[in-house]
Short mmCIF file of C-alpha atoms in Angstrom, two decimals:
data_model
loop_
_atom_site.label_atom_id
_atom_site.label_comp_id
_atom_site.label_asym_id
_atom_site.label_seq_id
_atom_site.Cartn_x
_atom_site.Cartn_y
_atom_site.Cartn_z
CA MET F 1 -0.16 -0.04 -0.05
CA GLU F 2 1.20 3.60 -0.55
CA CYS F 3 1.85 5.79 2.35
CA LYS F 4 -0.11 8.98 2.40
CA ASN F 5 2.84 11.06 3.64
CA CYS F 6 5.66 9.82 2.01
CA GLU F 7 4.08 8.19 -0.83
CA LEU F 8 6.01 4.95 -0.84
CA ARG F 9 5.01 1.61 -1.45
CA GLN F 10 4.97 -0.46 1.61
CA ARG F 11 4.21 -4.26 2.55
CA GLN F 12 0.59 -4.92 2.47
CA PHE F 13 -0.74 -6.34 5.70
CA PHE F 14 -3.55 -8.77 6.16
CA CYS F 15 -5.29 -9.86 8.98
CA GLU F 16 -5.17 -13.61 10.32
CA ASN F 17 -8.77 -14.58 8.85
CA CYS F 18 -7.56 -13.05 5.35
CA LEU F 19 -4.55 -15.01 5.19
CA ARG F 20 -5.97 -18.25 6.34
CA THR F 21 -8.55 -17.80 3.40
CA HIS F 22 -5.87 -16.65 1.12
CA LEU F 23 -3.83 -19.69 2.10
CA ARG F 24 -6.77 -22.02 1.44
CA ASP F 25 -7.67 -20.61 -1.93
CA LYS F 26 -4.21 -21.13 -2.82
CA ARG F 27 -4.03 -24.73 -1.68
CA LEU F 28 -7.10 -25.50 -3.51
CA GLN F 29 -5.70 -24.17 -6.89
CA THR F 30 -2.49 -25.82 -6.22
CA GLN F 31 -4.41 -29.34 -5.70
CA ARG F 32 -6.54 -28.56 -8.90
CA PHE F 33 -3.65 -27.71 -10.97
CA ALA F 34 -1.65 -30.78 -9.61
CA ALA F 35 -4.71 -33.06 -10.76
CA ASP F 36 -4.63 -31.35 -14.14
CA ARG F 37 -0.86 -32.02 -14.13
CA ASP F 38 -1.16 -35.56 -13.45
CA GLY F 39 -3.84 -36.07 -16.12
CA GLN F 40 -1.84 -34.47 -18.75
CA VAL F 41 1.39 -36.66 -17.51
CA ALA F 42 -0.61 -39.75 -17.55
CA LYS F 43 -2.25 -39.05 -20.90
CA ALA F 44 1.34 -38.19 -22.44
CA SER F 45 2.67 -41.36 -21.07
CA LYS F 46 -0.03 -43.20 -22.57
CA LEU F 47 0.51 -41.70 -25.74
CA LEU F 48 4.07 -42.37 -25.74
CA GLY F 49 3.61 -45.93 -24.80
CA SER F 50 1.04 -46.48 -27.90
CA VAL F 51 4.00 -45.04 -30.15
CA SER F 52 6.30 -47.17 -28.71
CA ASP F 53 4.13 -50.18 -28.91
CA GLY F 54 3.41 -49.16 -32.63
CA ARG F 55 6.93 -49.02 -33.45
CA LEU F 56 7.71 -52.36 -31.79
CA ARG F 57 4.76 -53.81 -33.77
CA ARG F 58 6.01 -52.18 -37.20
CA ALA F 59 9.64 -53.36 -36.33
CA GLU F 60 8.35 -57.06 -35.95
CA VAL F 61 5.98 -56.80 -39.20
CA ALA F 62 9.23 -55.53 -41.17
CA ASN F 63 11.20 -58.29 -39.46
CA CYS F 64 8.49 -60.85 -40.57
CA GLN F 65 8.40 -59.65 -44.11
CA ASP F 66 12.09 -59.89 -44.38
CA GLN F 67 11.75 -63.53 -43.00
CA VAL F 68 9.05 -64.39 -45.61
CA GLU F 69 11.18 -62.74 -48.50
CA ASP F 70 13.84 -64.82 -47.53
CA VAL F 71 11.70 -68.11 -47.29
CA LEU F 72 10.39 -67.18 -50.84
CA CYS F 73 13.93 -66.90 -52.24
CA SER F 74 14.92 -70.21 -50.53
CA LEU F 75 11.83 -71.86 -51.88
CA ALA F 76 12.49 -70.68 -55.37
CA SER F 77 15.85 -71.98 -55.07
CA LEU F 78 14.80 -75.31 -53.94
CA ARG F 79 12.17 -75.49 -56.57
CA LYS F 80 14.89 -74.93 -59.22
CA ASP F 81 17.14 -77.44 -57.48
CA ASN F 82 14.38 -80.03 -57.50
CA GLU F 83 13.82 -79.41 -61.13
CA ASN F 84 17.37 -80.20 -61.98
CA LYS F 85 17.33 -83.26 -59.39
CA ARG F 86 14.26 -84.34 -61.43
CA GLU F 87 15.81 -84.12 -64.89
CA ARG F 88 19.13 -85.94 -63.60
CA LEU F 89 16.93 -88.70 -61.99
CA LYS F 90 15.09 -89.19 -65.29
CA LEU F 91 18.28 -89.54 -67.16
CA LEU F 92 19.54 -91.91 -64.39
CA ARG F 93 16.23 -93.86 -64.83
CA GLU F 94 16.73 -94.16 -68.58
CA ASN F 95 20.47 -95.05 -68.29
CA ILE F 96 19.36 -97.92 -66.13
CA ALA F 97 16.65 -99.28 -67.93
CA ASN F 98 18.99 -99.17 -71.14
CA ARG F 99 21.50 -100.97 -68.81
CA ARG F 100 18.86 -103.54 -67.76
CA ARG F 101 17.81 -104.16 -71.48
CA THR F 102 21.41 -104.55 -72.29
CA LEU F 103 22.21 -106.71 -69.35
CA ALA F 104 19.18 -109.06 -70.08
CA MET F 105 20.19 -109.38 -73.94
CA ALA F 106 23.85 -110.09 -72.94
CA VAL F 107 22.59 -112.60 -70.34
CA GLN F 108 20.49 -114.36 -73.02
CA LEU F 109 23.39 -114.35 -75.50
CA SER F 110 25.97 -115.16 -72.83
CA PRO F 111 26.75 -119.00 -72.14
CA PRO F 112 26.24 -120.19 -68.49
CA PRO F 113 29.12 -119.95 -66.18
CA PRO F 114 31.26 -123.01 -66.20
CA LEU F 115 30.62 -125.71 -63.64
CA ASN F 116 33.13 -127.99 -62.43
CA HIS F 117 33.15 -131.57 -63.52
CA LEU F 118 30.96 -133.04 -60.69
CA GLN F 119 28.43 -130.16 -60.66
CA SER F 120 28.24 -130.54 -64.68
CA GLN F 121 27.54 -134.08 -64.32
CA GLU F 122 25.23 -133.87 -61.58
CA SER F 123 23.28 -131.08 -63.72
CA THR F 124 23.27 -133.16 -66.96
CA THR F 125 21.92 -136.17 -64.77
CA LEU F 126 19.06 -134.05 -63.33
CA SER F 127 18.31 -132.48 -66.60
CA ASN F 128 18.04 -135.95 -68.26
CA ALA F 129 15.77 -137.24 -65.64
CA LEU F 130 13.43 -134.32 -65.79
CA ALA F 131 13.39 -134.51 -69.66
CA ARG F 132 12.71 -138.30 -69.62
CA ALA F 133 9.83 -137.61 -66.96
CA ARG F 134 8.33 -134.91 -69.09
CA SER F 135 8.55 -137.14 -72.09
CA GLY F 136 6.69 -139.67 -70.43
CA LEU F 137 3.89 -137.22 -69.41
CA VAL F 138 3.79 -135.95 -72.69
CA GLN F 139 3.42 -139.40 -74.26
CA GLU F 140 0.59 -140.26 -71.99
CA LEU F 141 -0.96 -136.80 -72.71
CA VAL F 142 -0.97 -137.45 -76.45
CA GLU F 143 -2.34 -140.83 -76.03
CA VAL F 144 -5.28 -139.61 -73.77
CA PHE F 145 -6.27 -137.02 -76.34
CA ASN F 146 -5.65 -139.15 -79.23
CA VAL F 147 -3.70 -136.85 -81.24
CA VAL F 148 -3.27 -138.55 -84.58
CA GLU F 149 -3.40 -137.90 -88.43
CA VAL F 150 -6.10 -139.52 -90.40
CA GLY F 151 -5.87 -139.94 -94.17
CA GLY F 152 -3.06 -139.26 -96.27
CA ARG F 153 -0.14 -141.26 -97.74
CA PRO F 154 3.46 -141.33 -97.67
CA PRO F 155 5.34 -140.81 -100.98
CA ILE F 156 5.49 -144.12 -103.00
CA GLY F 157 7.19 -144.81 -106.28
CA GLY F 158 8.32 -141.34 -107.03
CA LYS F 159 4.81 -139.77 -106.37
CA ALA F 160 4.52 -137.11 -103.94
CA GLY F 161 2.82 -138.02 -100.55
CA THR F 162 -0.46 -136.24 -99.34
CA LYS F 163 -1.21 -134.83 -95.88
CA GLY F 164 -4.21 -135.97 -93.84
CA GLU F 165 -6.07 -134.29 -91.48
CA TRP F 166 -5.11 -134.12 -87.75
CA THR F 167 -7.70 -135.22 -84.98
CA ILE F 168 -7.76 -134.78 -81.33
CA CYS F 169 -10.29 -136.76 -79.33
CA GLU F 170 -11.49 -137.82 -83.01
CA LEU F 171 -12.41 -134.37 -83.93
CA VAL F 172 -10.76 -132.69 -86.94
CA LEU F 173 -9.30 -129.16 -86.18
CA PRO F 174 -9.31 -127.36 -89.40
CA VAL F 175 -6.86 -124.89 -90.59
CA PRO F 176 -8.02 -121.27 -90.39
CA GLY F 177 -9.24 -121.27 -94.36
CA ASP F 178 -11.33 -124.41 -93.53
CA ILE F 179 -12.94 -123.45 -90.31
CA ARG F 180 -16.10 -122.40 -91.92
CA ARG F 181 -16.49 -125.94 -93.54
CA TYR F 182 -17.60 -127.19 -90.16
CA PRO F 183 -20.61 -126.19 -87.64
CA PRO F 184 -19.79 -124.00 -84.91
CA ASP F 185 -20.41 -126.86 -82.39
CA HIS F 186 -17.67 -128.88 -83.98
CA ILE F 187 -15.21 -125.86 -83.85
CA ASN F 188 -16.19 -125.07 -80.23
CA ALA F 189 -15.48 -128.60 -79.20
CA VAL F 190 -12.26 -129.28 -81.05
CA ILE F 191 -11.02 -125.68 -79.71
CA THR F 192 -11.82 -126.77 -76.30
CA HIS F 193 -9.78 -130.12 -76.63
CA THR F 194 -6.86 -128.26 -78.06
CA ILE F 195 -6.91 -125.83 -75.27
CA HIS F 196 -6.84 -128.36 -72.63
CA PHE F 197 -4.13 -130.12 -74.39
CA LEU F 198 -2.08 -127.32 -75.00
CA GLY F 199 -2.61 -126.03 -71.39
CA LEU F 200 -1.56 -129.54 -69.85
CA LEU F 201 1.40 -129.68 -72.36
CA ALA F 202 2.77 -126.21 -71.18
CA PHE F 203 2.16 -127.27 -67.62
CA TYR F 204 4.09 -130.39 -67.92
CA LEU F 205 6.99 -128.74 -69.98
CA GLY F 206 7.01 -125.73 -67.31
CA VAL F 207 6.55 -123.15 -70.22
CA LYS F 208 4.75 -119.78 -69.89
CA LEU F 209 2.88 -118.88 -72.90
CA PRO F 210 2.34 -115.37 -74.34
CA PHE F 211 -1.48 -115.54 -74.31
CA GLU F 212 -3.60 -116.49 -71.24
CA ILE F 213 -6.72 -118.33 -71.48
CA SER F 214 -9.56 -117.42 -69.12
CA TRP F 215 -13.17 -118.82 -68.97
CA SER F 216 -16.40 -117.01 -68.46
CA GLY F 217 -17.47 -119.42 -65.40
CA LYS F 218 -14.31 -118.02 -63.67
CA LYS F 219 -12.93 -121.67 -63.36
CA PHE F 220 -10.99 -123.70 -65.52
CA GLY F 221 -13.05 -125.46 -68.42
CA VAL F 222 -16.09 -123.62 -67.28
CA GLY F 223 -18.07 -121.49 -69.67
CA GLN F 224 -16.46 -120.22 -72.74
CA PRO F 225 -12.85 -119.56 -73.43
CA TRP F 226 -11.48 -116.11 -74.00
CA ILE F 227 -7.65 -115.30 -74.63
CA GLY F 228 -5.51 -112.40 -74.14
CA ALA F 229 -2.09 -111.47 -73.66
CA CYS F 230 -0.08 -111.64 -70.48
CA ARG F 231 2.46 -109.33 -69.02
CA GLY F 232 5.72 -109.63 -71.67
CA THR F 233 8.53 -107.95 -73.62
CA GLU F 234 8.25 -105.52 -76.62
CA SER F 235 9.60 -108.50 -78.75
CA GLY F 236 7.32 -109.96 -81.26
CA ASN F 237 4.46 -107.00 -80.88
CA TRP F 238 2.15 -109.27 -78.80
CA ALA F 239 2.03 -107.93 -75.32
CA LYS F 240 -0.28 -104.96 -76.29
CA TRP F 241 -3.01 -107.24 -77.34
CA PHE F 242 -4.07 -107.50 -73.44
CA GLN F 243 -7.83 -107.24 -74.34
CA LYS F 244 -9.68 -110.69 -73.97
CA HIS F 245 -10.82 -112.01 -77.38
CA PRO F 246 -13.63 -114.77 -77.76
CA LEU F 247 -12.02 -118.14 -78.52
CA HIS F 248 -15.57 -119.85 -79.27
CA LEU F 249 -18.43 -119.56 -81.49
CA SER F 250 -22.12 -119.96 -80.72
CA ALA F 251 -24.64 -122.22 -82.67
CA SER F 252 -26.25 -119.29 -84.63
CA SER F 253 -23.57 -116.62 -84.39
CA SER F 254 -19.73 -116.13 -84.77
CA ALA F 255 -17.26 -114.03 -82.80
CA LEU F 256 -15.11 -113.34 -85.72
CA ILE F 257 -16.10 -109.70 -85.40
CA SER F 258 -16.49 -107.33 -82.39
CA PRO F 259 -19.56 -108.13 -80.31
CA THR F 260 -21.21 -105.82 -78.16
CA SER F 261 -20.94 -108.07 -75.09
CA PRO F 262 -19.31 -111.33 -74.34
CA THR F 263 -22.53 -113.06 -74.96
CA GLU F 264 -23.54 -111.35 -78.18
CA SER F 265 -22.04 -112.23 -81.46
CA LEU F 266 -22.73 -111.82 -85.34
CA PRO F 267 -24.58 -114.56 -87.43
CA LEU F 268 -21.68 -116.86 -89.12
CA SER F 269 -22.88 -115.92 -92.32
CA GLU F 270 -22.03 -112.29 -91.84
CA SER F 271 -18.72 -112.83 -90.01
CA TYR F 272 -16.10 -113.09 -92.79
CA ILE F 273 -17.21 -110.14 -94.89
CA ILE F 274 -17.96 -106.67 -93.39
CA PRO F 275 -18.05 -103.09 -94.30
CA SER F 276 -14.50 -101.64 -94.44
CA GLU F 277 -15.46 -98.91 -91.98
CA ALA F 278 -16.39 -101.33 -89.20
CA SER F 279 -14.40 -101.53 -86.07
CA GLN F 280 -12.54 -104.92 -85.44
CA SER F 281 -11.65 -104.58 -81.66
CA SER F 282 -12.57 -108.03 -80.79
CA SER F 283 -12.86 -111.13 -82.87
CA PHE F 284 -12.65 -114.93 -83.44
CA THR F 285 -9.89 -114.46 -85.73
CA THR F 286 -7.69 -112.62 -83.64
CA ALA F 287 -8.26 -115.20 -80.72
CA PHE F 288 -7.50 -118.09 -83.02
CA ALA F 289 -3.97 -116.26 -84.16
CA MET F 290 -3.11 -115.95 -80.45
CA LEU F 291 -3.76 -119.77 -80.03
CA LEU F 292 -1.46 -120.06 -83.41
CA TYR F 293 1.01 -117.87 -81.77
CA ASN F 294 1.17 -120.07 -78.47
CA VAL F 295 1.83 -123.01 -80.31
CA THR F 296 4.37 -121.39 -82.29
CA TYR F 297 6.22 -120.45 -79.21
CA LEU F 298 6.04 -123.59 -77.51
CA GLY F 299 7.47 -125.08 -80.56
CA TYR F 300 10.32 -122.74 -80.27
CA THR F 301 10.99 -123.28 -76.61
CA GLN F 302 11.52 -127.33 -77.40
CA SER F 303 13.82 -126.36 -80.56
CA VAL F 304 11.07 -126.93 -83.03
CA GLU F 305 11.14 -124.41 -85.86
CA ILE F 306 7.60 -123.74 -87.14
CA PRO F 307 7.57 -121.32 -90.30
CA LEU F 308 4.87 -118.54 -91.00
CA SER F 309 3.45 -120.83 -93.71
CA GLN F 310 2.71 -123.78 -91.38
CA ALA F 311 1.61 -121.67 -88.12
CA GLY F 312 -2.15 -122.77 -88.94
CA GLU F 313 -1.48 -126.48 -88.66
CA VAL F 314 -2.02 -126.45 -84.94
CA LEU F 315 -2.31 -130.27 -84.20
CA SER F 316 0.77 -131.14 -86.75
CA ASN F 317 2.79 -128.42 -84.87
CA LEU F 318 1.89 -129.83 -81.32
CA TRP F 319 2.84 -133.33 -82.67
CA ALA F 320 6.19 -132.13 -83.99
CA VAL F 321 6.77 -130.38 -80.38
CA CYS F 322 5.70 -133.90 -78.51
CA CYS F 323 8.40 -135.46 -80.95
CA SER F 324 11.19 -133.19 -80.26
CA PRO F 325 14.40 -134.71 -79.24
CA ASP F 326 14.99 -131.90 -76.93
CA LEU F 327 11.50 -132.02 -75.41
CA GLY F 328 11.40 -131.15 -71.74
CA ARG F 329 15.14 -129.85 -71.46
CA ARG F 330 14.31 -126.31 -70.95
CA SER F 331 11.59 -124.37 -69.33
CA HIS F 332 10.77 -121.19 -67.40
CA GLN F 333 10.84 -123.12 -63.84
CA THR F 334 13.91 -125.38 -64.02
CA THR F 335 17.37 -124.87 -65.03
CA PRO F 336 18.52 -124.15 -67.78
CA LEU F 337 15.77 -121.16 -67.49
CA LEU F 338 14.22 -120.17 -70.58
CA PRO F 339 13.94 -116.14 -71.19
CA ALA F 340 10.71 -114.65 -70.44
CA PRO F 341 8.22 -114.68 -73.39
CA THR F 342 9.31 -113.70 -75.93
CA PRO F 343 12.85 -113.21 -76.49
CA PRO F 344 14.30 -111.11 -79.57
CA SER F 345 15.59 -114.47 -80.93
CA PHE F 346 11.87 -115.58 -81.61
CA PRO F 347 11.44 -114.60 -85.04
CA LEU F 348 7.75 -114.61 -85.34
CA ASP F 349 5.82 -111.34 -85.17
CA PHE F 350 2.39 -111.20 -84.09
CA ALA F 351 0.91 -108.95 -86.49
CA GLN F 352 2.23 -110.93 -89.31
CA LEU F 353 0.45 -114.16 -88.10
CA LEU F 354 -2.69 -112.19 -87.54
CA GLN F 355 -2.53 -110.81 -90.76
CA ALA F 356 -2.02 -114.24 -92.50
CA THR F 357 -4.65 -115.90 -90.39
CA ALA F 358 -7.19 -113.17 -91.24
CA ALA F 359 -6.24 -113.31 -94.98
CA THR F 360 -6.38 -117.04 -94.92
CA PRO F 361 -10.21 -117.59 -94.50
CA THR F 362 -11.09 -115.84 -97.74
CA SER F 363 -8.77 -117.46 -100.05
CA ARG F 364 -9.66 -120.70 -98.74
CA ALA F 365 -13.52 -119.96 -98.96
CA ARG F 366 -13.21 -118.87 -102.60
CA SER F 367 -11.00 -121.90 -103.57
CA LYS F 368 -13.52 -124.21 -101.70
CA SER F 369 -16.59 -122.67 -103.27
CA SER F 370 -15.54 -123.73 -106.69
CA LYS F 371 -15.21 -127.21 -105.81
CA GLY F 372 -18.55 -127.57 -103.65
CA HIS F 373 -17.15 -129.02 -100.66
CA THR F 374 -18.36 -126.37 -97.97
CA HIS F 375 -20.92 -126.43 -95.41
CA SER F 376 -24.41 -125.02 -95.78
CA THR F 377 -23.64 -121.84 -93.78
CA ALA F 378 -20.32 -121.36 -95.86
CA LYS F 379 -22.56 -121.66 -99.03
CA ALA F 380 -24.60 -118.47 -98.11
CA VAL F 381 -21.22 -116.75 -97.25
CA ARG F 382 -20.10 -117.42 -100.98
CA GLU F 383 -23.16 -116.25 -102.36
CA LYS F 384 -22.95 -113.02 -100.30
CA ILE F 385 -19.40 -112.69 -101.53
CA VAL F 386 -20.27 -113.04 -105.40
CA GLU F 387 -23.20 -110.61 -105.01
CA GLU F 388 -21.60 -107.72 -103.19
CA GLU F 389 -17.84 -108.27 -103.97
CA GLU F 390 -17.56 -104.83 -105.40
CA GLY F 391 -18.61 -102.98 -102.16
CA TRP F 392 -17.18 -104.79 -99.32
CA ASP F 393 -13.87 -105.53 -97.94
CA LEU F 394 -12.21 -108.41 -96.44
CA VAL F 395 -11.87 -108.74 -92.67
CA ASP F 396 -8.57 -107.54 -91.41
CA ASP F 397 -7.65 -107.44 -87.60
CA VAL F 398 -4.26 -106.24 -87.71
CA GLY F 399 -5.07 -102.59 -86.62
CA SER F 400 -7.18 -103.38 -83.85
CA ALA F 401 -4.33 -103.30 -81.25
#
């Protein structure tokens, strides 16, 4: 306050009550400002904490992205490495396959390892004993099925001999060109006997045939026979014919061309001549060619050479096999082992045999038609050939692989 006399500013004096009130107001203001300060400090700390957490999260995300990029780069490198290894593995497999084929051919062509005198003598004795046992079984088999040649005569006085007809169980098995001279029941019966004879002969000799016989009744000899290739090598071009083909005819139908089902066939009078665009996926001709191929291969295993021109003479070829001097000496089950059917040394190609078998019926049928010795059913076939010869093609199953 200012003095009225000297006009100097002096300290202001308060009473006790005013000081108490003033101190109380100051204390309240201090408390209020402290509360505001604490709120601001807490808010600032919270904001600073959120910023720190965000920075940490962003740092973690960036680290994860870097790791993902590293993993993607590693994955791309692994994929490239895998592709290179796949190519190398493919080349190694091809080389191994080539080496195996070369080794198999070398094993077939190379002579067996030398044996000492005792082992050689024992092996020869055992081989001779097996051959004699197998020959005895084969002789009994021939007698049971009565495989003989009927008719014909040997060459006498400079005149050429004539061939007779071969029979099994007193039934004639014709060559492919003469099949239509006989009724279907006769063909089915003689083929069934031939299948049984061939199966037992191969079983006694221990030989695995290229084409396997199956029966519609799921049991041996029950139902109708079907034939198809088993697993084999590429030699001979027969292993791809794995589809089953009917080795039988019905009384009113024939399986010479593709049936719609195992029980449906086309009439015998319409089985040899069909339109050129028709499909030939399954036929009796193909099945019969498979049977001929089995017989020819069996002859090869027993050192009997059967040329393509004589492949259709089934019973004659089987008789030659049974009379072979090397009968029973080699098989797929006993030493010395035969190679798997069919080795490259087996000369017959199935496509050639099938072509010859499919072409034979037409030539034989036309030659027989001029002589008048065919069956009544074949007569209808001849008439149809004469009437429609210009617009029809001959059956050819060679391309039905």
